């Protein structure tokens, strides 16, 4: 994490950069792999499916944008007419899933007037395949959780989207995708209002959630014929999927004490699907409480910390691992860390003791589980979106690089045709 | 447009309110109503165009008992209709372009803020603009209704007094509110970014949809029902897409104003078929308002895509000249500042063409209108001409 004042400056700088980000008129990056009429067979030296053991000398069949089959080259028979892509000396893995990103669109991140903004949504401002996302693809990132900022306690609803080209409706996986709540740090107010301290902030968040919960309950009772229809309230509509536990709340929360209040209020009391979306500093010390409740942690962006008692730098991801957190991953908070460096967050976690296998799962299937999109992305299994990263070796080793990326079965980045971007 | 009032005073055509008839003879007349006539003649009687043709036969026309004066404009002379600016704030007083005390001011009317004696307005008249859709600005989210007026004679001719509703689907209201320092709270109001703009629009449209209160949302309800034009200012590609999203949610058909990045989303625009009022800036810059990425051939690209658009703003003729230079077809360029804007804002029965029954709004040129070296000799509104030599 970076200090608040620096973050404000950074955000301001980045907002300027967003305003100056050119987007090409004609997107020439869409390759003409027509996965809809014919299929594609990709031969790979090693496949990390993230759904079982790695496969040596494997083949992936793609059909209609989805994965048709995955297996060893011997097992898989390539149907007639399929285009064959030979990467038999490369590695394949699912496209990386970013759990906390701000680079999906125009940069309109914080609506700063009210402390809670459940009426806001950010998917009207997405810019598919923008310049940051193009580089992100070159880093293997195919799905991002694009969310409002942490300038207020409830920044609004975010969206889950692919990083590839297309119209907004083509790239959106789910909207509303998640709710963004920020519990401390950035949203602290110093203007003399309620909410300048943590008691006040949590009071404000809780009041807003109670209002939403009451609205959804009334509506549910109406659906069951037990109450009359509540007066429609557009402002509270997106609370419906939230309180129905169809979408999670991603929480800007860090430090032991703040995460205590996250667990107590958002999970235990409100019964929400909660994702700890920073969990930095000494917060890992509460890991056992998170593990007991199966609360996912997407740690970062800076996922290591000086433990004064031990007198050493510890990797917080491994500390959560040791305390039994199962759905565990990393995040970049892009552009705080550039979006394409998601893999490197996992690499650093491995440096501090996390296992390589868990790290690869952490940037794919575990992030997808946390965001509740593991039915679509995060592993290479039949029926899932054909989001595939081909790299020169394990993506965790910074000496390797991404050779080709497929999103929804289409090759969206190929170093053999494009220049190598990252 | 059943709801708009048409106020047209009959005595705007002559200095002394007496009948007059003049036959203008030019080497070429762009009628914008079929092919140009070469040579061509236009008969103006009492502020209206009475007849147009290669040779107008005065014997067959009722001139109200007066003798027709004949004016031969000479070699290389060209006539075209007075220009129609479909979106402008130039006529508004400098303190009255925007309402900034509230984000939604549906009942505010631009007509009450027009400065009829503004120099900037007179300059537009001399540059050929005879009709202008004077609109509230975008410093708040829903500014109110526009008025369509002539640029001469201090507002004696108001074509539409209480017309199109203006909404901002852009960052303008937000950038105005955003304090650029923390805390923001007590000094500003929503919106401070686009998410807030979208919310205020959705909330207002939703309230209008559900409201049984006749007065508050009447005009907006009319706009949603297609009885009153709805202009939405959007420049960035994603904001233009969002206009479509909102249109789907609330069931309206907007006129897009701005459209600087329309070339990026032409496929979406073709699907939707919204007419556009382009704010086309003269080249020399690569960035437009909000940092939009300008494409100098934006009009040409949209024309090839088959989209309907007007070019709007000050110095319309210069804009059309530049648009043509960067790829827009000359005929479309001419239409985009005359007949097309008239159609988009709903006054195509009176202005934008040289045809019998239309208002006598003309421009006399020394040559082809789109040539850079051509100059304007005079501009006519309702049969009255400017004296360019004296007034410029």
mmCIF file of C-alpha atoms in Angstrom, chain A residues 189-406:
data_model
loop_
_atom_site.group_PDB
_atom_site.id
_atom_site.type_symbol
_atom_site.label_atom_id
_atom_site.label_comp_id
_atom_site.label_asym_id
_atom_site.label_seq_id
_atom_site.Cartn_x
_atom_site.Cartn_y
_atom_site.Cartn_z
ATOM 1 C CA UNK A 189 -12.920 12.526 6.014
ATOM 2 C CA UNK A 190 -11.315 15.416 7.722
ATOM 3 C CA UNK A 191 -13.960 18.015 7.060
ATOM 4 C CA UNK A 192 -15.723 17.671 10.370
ATOM 5 C CA UNK A 193 -18.423 15.256 9.249
ATOM 6 C CA UNK A 194 -19.623 11.999 10.651
ATOM 7 C CA UNK A 195 -17.228 9.404 9.426
ATOM 8 C CA UNK A 196 -13.912 11.053 10.160
ATOM 9 C CA UNK A 197 -12.951 8.094 12.323
ATOM 10 C CA UNK A 198 -13.499 4.373 12.033
ATOM 11 C CA UNK A 199 -16.547 4.264 14.296
ATOM 12 C CA UNK A 200 -18.186 6.940 12.227
ATOM 13 C CA UNK A 201 -17.239 5.389 8.894
ATOM 14 C CA UNK A 202 -18.574 2.026 9.877
ATOM 15 C CA UNK A 203 -21.724 3.645 11.200
ATOM 16 C CA UNK A 204 -22.248 5.302 7.815
ATOM 17 C CA UNK A 205 -21.609 2.070 5.890
ATOM 18 C CA UNK A 206 -23.844 0.071 8.177
ATOM 19 C CA UNK A 207 -26.725 2.539 7.919
ATOM 20 C CA UNK A 208 -26.529 2.395 4.137
ATOM 21 C CA UNK A 209 -26.431 -1.392 4.077
ATOM 22 C CA UNK A 210 -29.367 -1.586 6.494
ATOM 23 C CA UNK A 211 -31.393 0.644 4.201
ATOM 24 C CA UNK A 212 -30.547 -1.600 1.261
ATOM 25 C CA UNK A 213 -31.186 -4.793 3.158
ATOM 26 C CA UNK A 214 -34.584 -3.574 4.324
ATOM 27 C CA UNK A 215 -35.509 -2.650 0.750
ATOM 28 C CA UNK A 216 -34.474 -6.070 -0.585
ATOM 29 C CA UNK A 217 -36.279 -7.884 2.248
ATOM 30 C CA UNK A 218 -39.464 -5.977 1.547
ATOM 31 C CA UNK A 219 -39.156 -6.852 -2.096
ATOM 32 C CA UNK A 220 -38.498 -10.531 -1.357
ATOM 33 C CA UNK A 221 -41.516 -10.627 0.931
ATOM 34 C CA UNK A 222 -43.580 -9.122 -1.872
ATOM 35 C CA UNK A 223 -42.370 -11.838 -4.267
ATOM 36 C CA UNK A 224 -43.473 -14.470 -1.779
ATOM 37 C CA UNK A 225 -46.859 -12.815 -1.518
ATOM 38 C CA UNK A 226 -46.296 -11.828 2.103
ATOM 39 C CA UNK A 227 -46.219 -8.056 1.664
ATOM 40 C CA UNK A 228 -47.335 -5.401 -0.752
ATOM 41 C CA UNK A 229 -44.889 -4.187 -3.364
ATOM 42 C CA UNK A 230 -42.430 -1.674 -1.901
ATOM 43 C CA UNK A 231 -42.108 1.694 -3.562
ATOM 44 C CA UNK A 232 -39.526 1.388 -6.343
ATOM 45 C CA UNK A 233 -36.187 2.930 -5.401
ATOM 46 C CA UNK A 234 -33.712 3.081 -8.271
ATOM 47 C CA UNK A 235 -30.963 4.071 -5.864
ATOM 48 C CA UNK A 236 -31.211 0.775 -3.991
ATOM 49 C CA UNK A 237 -31.917 -1.582 -6.909
ATOM 50 C CA UNK A 238 -28.381 -2.984 -7.164
ATOM 51 C CA UNK A 239 -28.563 -4.150 -3.566
ATOM 52 C CA UNK A 240 -30.834 -6.961 -4.746
ATOM 53 C CA UNK A 241 -28.106 -9.213 -6.214
ATOM 54 C CA UNK A 242 -25.807 -8.216 -3.337
ATOM 55 C CA UNK A 243 -28.139 -9.321 -0.559
ATOM 56 C CA UNK A 244 -29.185 -12.334 -2.603
ATOM 57 C CA UNK A 245 -25.495 -13.307 -2.429
ATOM 58 C CA UNK A 246 -25.254 -13.433 -6.232
ATOM 59 C CA UNK A 247 -22.444 -10.880 -6.284
ATOM 60 C CA UNK A 248 -19.736 -10.185 -3.707
ATOM 61 C CA UNK A 249 -18.643 -7.013 -2.003
ATOM 62 C CA UNK A 250 -14.954 -6.295 -2.553
ATOM 63 C CA UNK A 251 -13.642 -4.448 0.441
ATOM 64 C CA UNK A 252 -10.818 -1.989 0.567
ATOM 65 C CA UNK A 253 -9.722 -3.116 4.014
ATOM 66 C CA UNK A 254 -6.334 -3.547 5.585
ATOM 67 C CA UNK A 255 -4.753 -3.800 9.011
ATOM 68 C CA UNK A 256 -5.808 -6.201 11.735
ATOM 69 C CA UNK A 257 -8.397 -3.970 13.357
ATOM 70 C CA UNK A 258 -10.108 -2.849 10.163
ATOM 71 C CA UNK A 259 -10.462 -6.402 8.901
ATOM 72 C CA UNK A 260 -11.980 -7.339 12.240
ATOM 73 C CA UNK A 261 -14.718 -4.834 11.557
ATOM 74 C CA UNK A 262 -15.062 -6.126 7.969
ATOM 75 C CA UNK A 263 -15.604 -9.645 9.233
ATOM 76 C CA UNK A 264 -17.943 -8.591 12.015
ATOM 77 C CA UNK A 265 -20.137 -6.215 10.063
ATOM 78 C CA UNK A 266 -20.111 -7.317 6.428
ATOM 79 C CA UNK A 267 -19.828 -11.064 6.869
ATOM 80 C CA UNK A 268 -21.238 -11.983 10.265
ATOM 81 C CA UNK A 269 -23.944 -9.381 10.566
ATOM 82 C CA UNK A 270 -24.922 -8.567 6.953
ATOM 83 C CA UNK A 271 -24.336 -12.078 5.605
ATOM 84 C CA UNK A 272 -22.669 -10.785 2.456
ATOM 85 C CA UNK A 273 -20.230 -12.559 0.158
ATOM 86 C CA UNK A 274 -17.090 -10.701 1.198
ATOM 87 C CA UNK A 275 -13.730 -10.441 -0.568
ATOM 88 C CA UNK A 276 -10.818 -8.932 1.362
ATOM 89 C CA UNK A 277 -9.349 -6.883 -1.466
ATOM 90 C CA UNK A 278 -6.188 -5.490 0.091
ATOM 91 C CA UNK A 279 -5.579 -7.278 3.364
ATOM 92 C CA UNK A 280 -2.158 -5.701 3.631
ATOM 93 C CA UNK A 281 0.064 -4.639 6.549
ATOM 94 C CA UNK A 282 -0.397 -6.846 9.613
ATOM 95 C CA UNK A 283 -3.874 -7.983 8.601
ATOM 96 C CA UNK A 284 -2.714 -11.543 7.938
ATOM 97 C CA UNK A 285 -2.641 -12.045 11.694
ATOM 98 C CA UNK A 286 -6.420 -12.359 11.574
ATOM 99 C CA UNK A 287 -6.110 -15.045 8.882
ATOM 100 C CA UNK A 288 -7.575 -17.836 11.023
ATOM 101 C CA UNK A 289 -10.814 -15.911 11.492
ATOM 102 C CA UNK A 290 -11.042 -15.473 7.724
ATOM 103 C CA UNK A 291 -10.255 -19.147 7.134
ATOM 104 C CA UNK A 292 -12.994 -20.218 9.571
ATOM 105 C CA UNK A 293 -15.502 -18.268 7.512
ATOM 106 C CA UNK A 294 -14.132 -19.174 4.052
ATOM 107 C CA UNK A 295 -13.603 -15.495 3.265
ATOM 108 C CA UNK A 296 -11.396 -15.025 0.176
ATOM 109 C CA UNK A 297 -8.353 -12.770 0.352
ATOM 110 C CA UNK A 298 -6.981 -11.043 -2.732
ATOM 111 C CA UNK A 299 -3.886 -9.509 -1.193
ATOM 112 C CA UNK A 300 -1.932 -6.540 -2.379
ATOM 113 C CA UNK A 301 -0.923 -4.472 -4.128
ATOM 114 C CA UNK A 302 2.246 -4.507 -2.041
ATOM 115 C CA UNK A 303 2.072 -7.919 -0.462
ATOM 116 C CA UNK A 304 4.984 -7.991 1.917
ATOM 117 C CA UNK A 305 5.496 -6.446 5.297
ATOM 118 C CA UNK A 306 8.161 -5.968 7.941
ATOM 119 C CA UNK A 307 7.281 -8.140 10.916
ATOM 120 C CA UNK A 308 8.909 -6.255 13.776
ATOM 121 C CA UNK A 309 8.637 -9.117 16.214
ATOM 122 C CA UNK A 310 10.509 -11.430 13.899
ATOM 123 C CA UNK A 311 12.684 -8.675 12.498
ATOM 124 C CA UNK A 312 12.155 -9.791 8.936
ATOM 125 C CA UNK A 313 10.140 -9.032 5.835
ATOM 126 C CA UNK A 314 7.321 -11.531 5.459
ATOM 127 C CA UNK A 315 5.143 -12.249 2.458
ATOM 128 C CA UNK A 316 1.579 -11.675 3.552
ATOM 129 C CA UNK A 317 0.122 -14.134 1.040
ATOM 130 C CA UNK A 318 2.084 -16.986 2.543
ATOM 131 C CA UNK A 319 1.099 -15.795 6.009
ATOM 132 C CA UNK A 320 -2.581 -16.097 5.026
ATOM 133 C CA UNK A 321 -1.801 -19.511 3.518
ATOM 134 C CA UNK A 322 -0.238 -20.669 6.774
ATOM 135 C CA UNK A 323 -3.373 -19.603 8.623
ATOM 136 C CA UNK A 324 -5.563 -21.685 6.377
ATOM 137 C CA UNK A 325 -7.121 -19.167 3.952
ATOM 138 C CA UNK A 326 -8.214 -21.266 0.979
ATOM 139 C CA UNK A 327 -9.411 -18.839 -1.684
ATOM 140 C CA UNK A 328 -6.269 -16.772 -1.817
ATOM 141 C CA UNK A 329 -4.784 -14.561 -4.507
ATOM 142 C CA UNK A 330 -3.084 -11.262 -5.235
ATOM 143 C CA UNK A 331 -4.084 -7.962 -6.810
ATOM 144 C CA UNK A 332 -2.372 -4.987 -8.431
ATOM 145 C CA UNK A 333 -4.901 -2.235 -7.652
ATOM 146 C CA UNK A 334 -3.897 -1.153 -11.176
ATOM 147 C CA UNK A 335 -2.735 1.468 -11.972
ATOM 148 C CA UNK A 336 -1.070 1.497 -8.514
ATOM 149 C CA UNK A 337 0.913 -1.470 -9.819
ATOM 150 C CA UNK A 338 0.693 -1.681 -13.634
ATOM 151 C CA UNK A 339 -1.998 -4.117 -14.702
ATOM 152 C CA UNK A 340 0.434 -6.268 -16.674
ATOM 153 C CA UNK A 341 2.437 -6.987 -13.512
ATOM 154 C CA UNK A 342 -0.244 -9.142 -11.895
ATOM 155 C CA UNK A 343 1.940 -12.232 -12.432
ATOM 156 C CA UNK A 344 4.777 -10.479 -10.620
ATOM 157 C CA UNK A 345 2.621 -10.025 -7.515
ATOM 158 C CA UNK A 346 2.350 -13.805 -7.462
ATOM 159 C CA UNK A 347 6.061 -14.163 -8.165
ATOM 160 C CA UNK A 348 6.891 -12.048 -5.121
ATOM 161 C CA UNK A 349 4.507 -14.112 -3.022
ATOM 162 C CA UNK A 350 6.416 -17.229 -4.129
ATOM 163 C CA UNK A 351 9.684 -15.563 -3.163
ATOM 164 C CA UNK A 352 8.266 -15.296 0.366
ATOM 165 C CA UNK A 353 7.252 -18.919 0.574
ATOM 166 C CA UNK A 354 3.976 -19.430 -1.307
ATOM 167 C CA UNK A 355 3.923 -22.566 -3.468
ATOM 168 C CA UNK A 356 4.169 -22.166 -7.241
ATOM 169 C CA UNK A 357 1.104 -24.257 -7.818
ATOM 170 C CA UNK A 358 -0.960 -22.182 -5.381
ATOM 171 C CA UNK A 359 0.404 -18.982 -6.945
ATOM 172 C CA UNK A 360 -0.730 -19.985 -10.423
ATOM 173 C CA UNK A 361 -4.142 -20.900 -9.048
ATOM 174 C CA UNK A 362 -4.150 -17.635 -7.088
ATOM 175 C CA UNK A 363 -4.058 -15.459 -10.206
ATOM 176 C CA UNK A 364 -6.624 -17.611 -12.036
ATOM 177 C CA UNK A 365 -9.199 -19.931 -10.495
ATOM 178 C CA UNK A 366 -9.029 -18.641 -6.924
ATOM 179 C CA UNK A 367 -9.583 -15.042 -8.062
ATOM 180 C CA UNK A 368 -12.442 -16.271 -10.262
ATOM 181 C CA UNK A 369 -13.968 -18.053 -7.251
ATOM 182 C CA UNK A 370 -13.665 -14.955 -5.085
ATOM 183 C CA UNK A 371 -15.426 -12.886 -7.760
ATOM 184 C CA UNK A 372 -18.003 -15.643 -8.328
ATOM 185 C CA UNK A 373 -17.224 -16.085 -12.023
ATOM 186 C CA UNK A 374 -15.490 -19.480 -11.782
ATOM 187 C CA UNK A 375 -18.249 -20.947 -13.951
ATOM 188 C CA UNK A 376 -16.891 -18.844 -16.832
ATOM 189 C CA UNK A 377 -13.151 -18.245 -16.311
ATOM 190 C CA UNK A 378 -10.153 -19.238 -14.211
ATOM 191 C CA UNK A 379 -9.418 -22.762 -15.439
ATOM 192 C CA UNK A 380 -9.033 -24.694 -18.664
ATOM 193 C CA UNK A 381 -12.005 -27.031 -18.586
ATOM 194 C CA UNK A 382 -14.582 -27.955 -21.234
ATOM 195 C CA UNK A 383 -17.430 -25.455 -21.361
ATOM 196 C CA UNK A 384 -15.477 -22.536 -19.938
ATOM 197 C CA UNK A 385 -14.492 -19.414 -21.874
ATOM 198 C CA UNK A 386 -11.452 -20.087 -24.054
ATOM 199 C CA UNK A 387 -9.216 -17.514 -22.319
ATOM 200 C CA UNK A 388 -5.751 -19.018 -22.724
ATOM 201 C CA UNK A 389 -2.275 -17.662 -22.112
ATOM 202 C CA UNK A 390 0.622 -19.215 -24.021
ATOM 203 C CA UNK A 391 4.008 -18.398 -22.475
ATOM 204 C CA UNK A 392 7.608 -19.446 -22.911
ATOM 205 C CA UNK A 393 7.561 -21.155 -19.502
ATOM 206 C CA UNK A 394 6.053 -20.722 -16.073
ATOM 207 C CA UNK A 395 4.585 -17.235 -15.959
ATOM 208 C CA UNK A 396 5.917 -16.833 -12.422
ATOM 209 C CA UNK A 397 9.496 -16.710 -13.692
ATOM 210 C CA UNK A 398 10.074 -13.130 -14.896
ATOM 211 C CA UNK A 399 12.478 -14.424 -17.540
ATOM 212 C CA UNK A 400 9.555 -15.993 -19.377
ATOM 213 C CA UNK A 401 7.095 -13.977 -21.406
ATOM 214 C CA UNK A 402 3.683 -14.300 -22.968
ATOM 215 C CA UNK A 403 3.695 -15.513 -26.587
ATOM 216 C CA UNK A 404 0.000 -15.539 -27.450
ATOM 217 C CA UNK A 405 -3.299 -14.839 -25.725
ATOM 218 C CA UNK A 406 -6.763 -16.100 -26.630
#
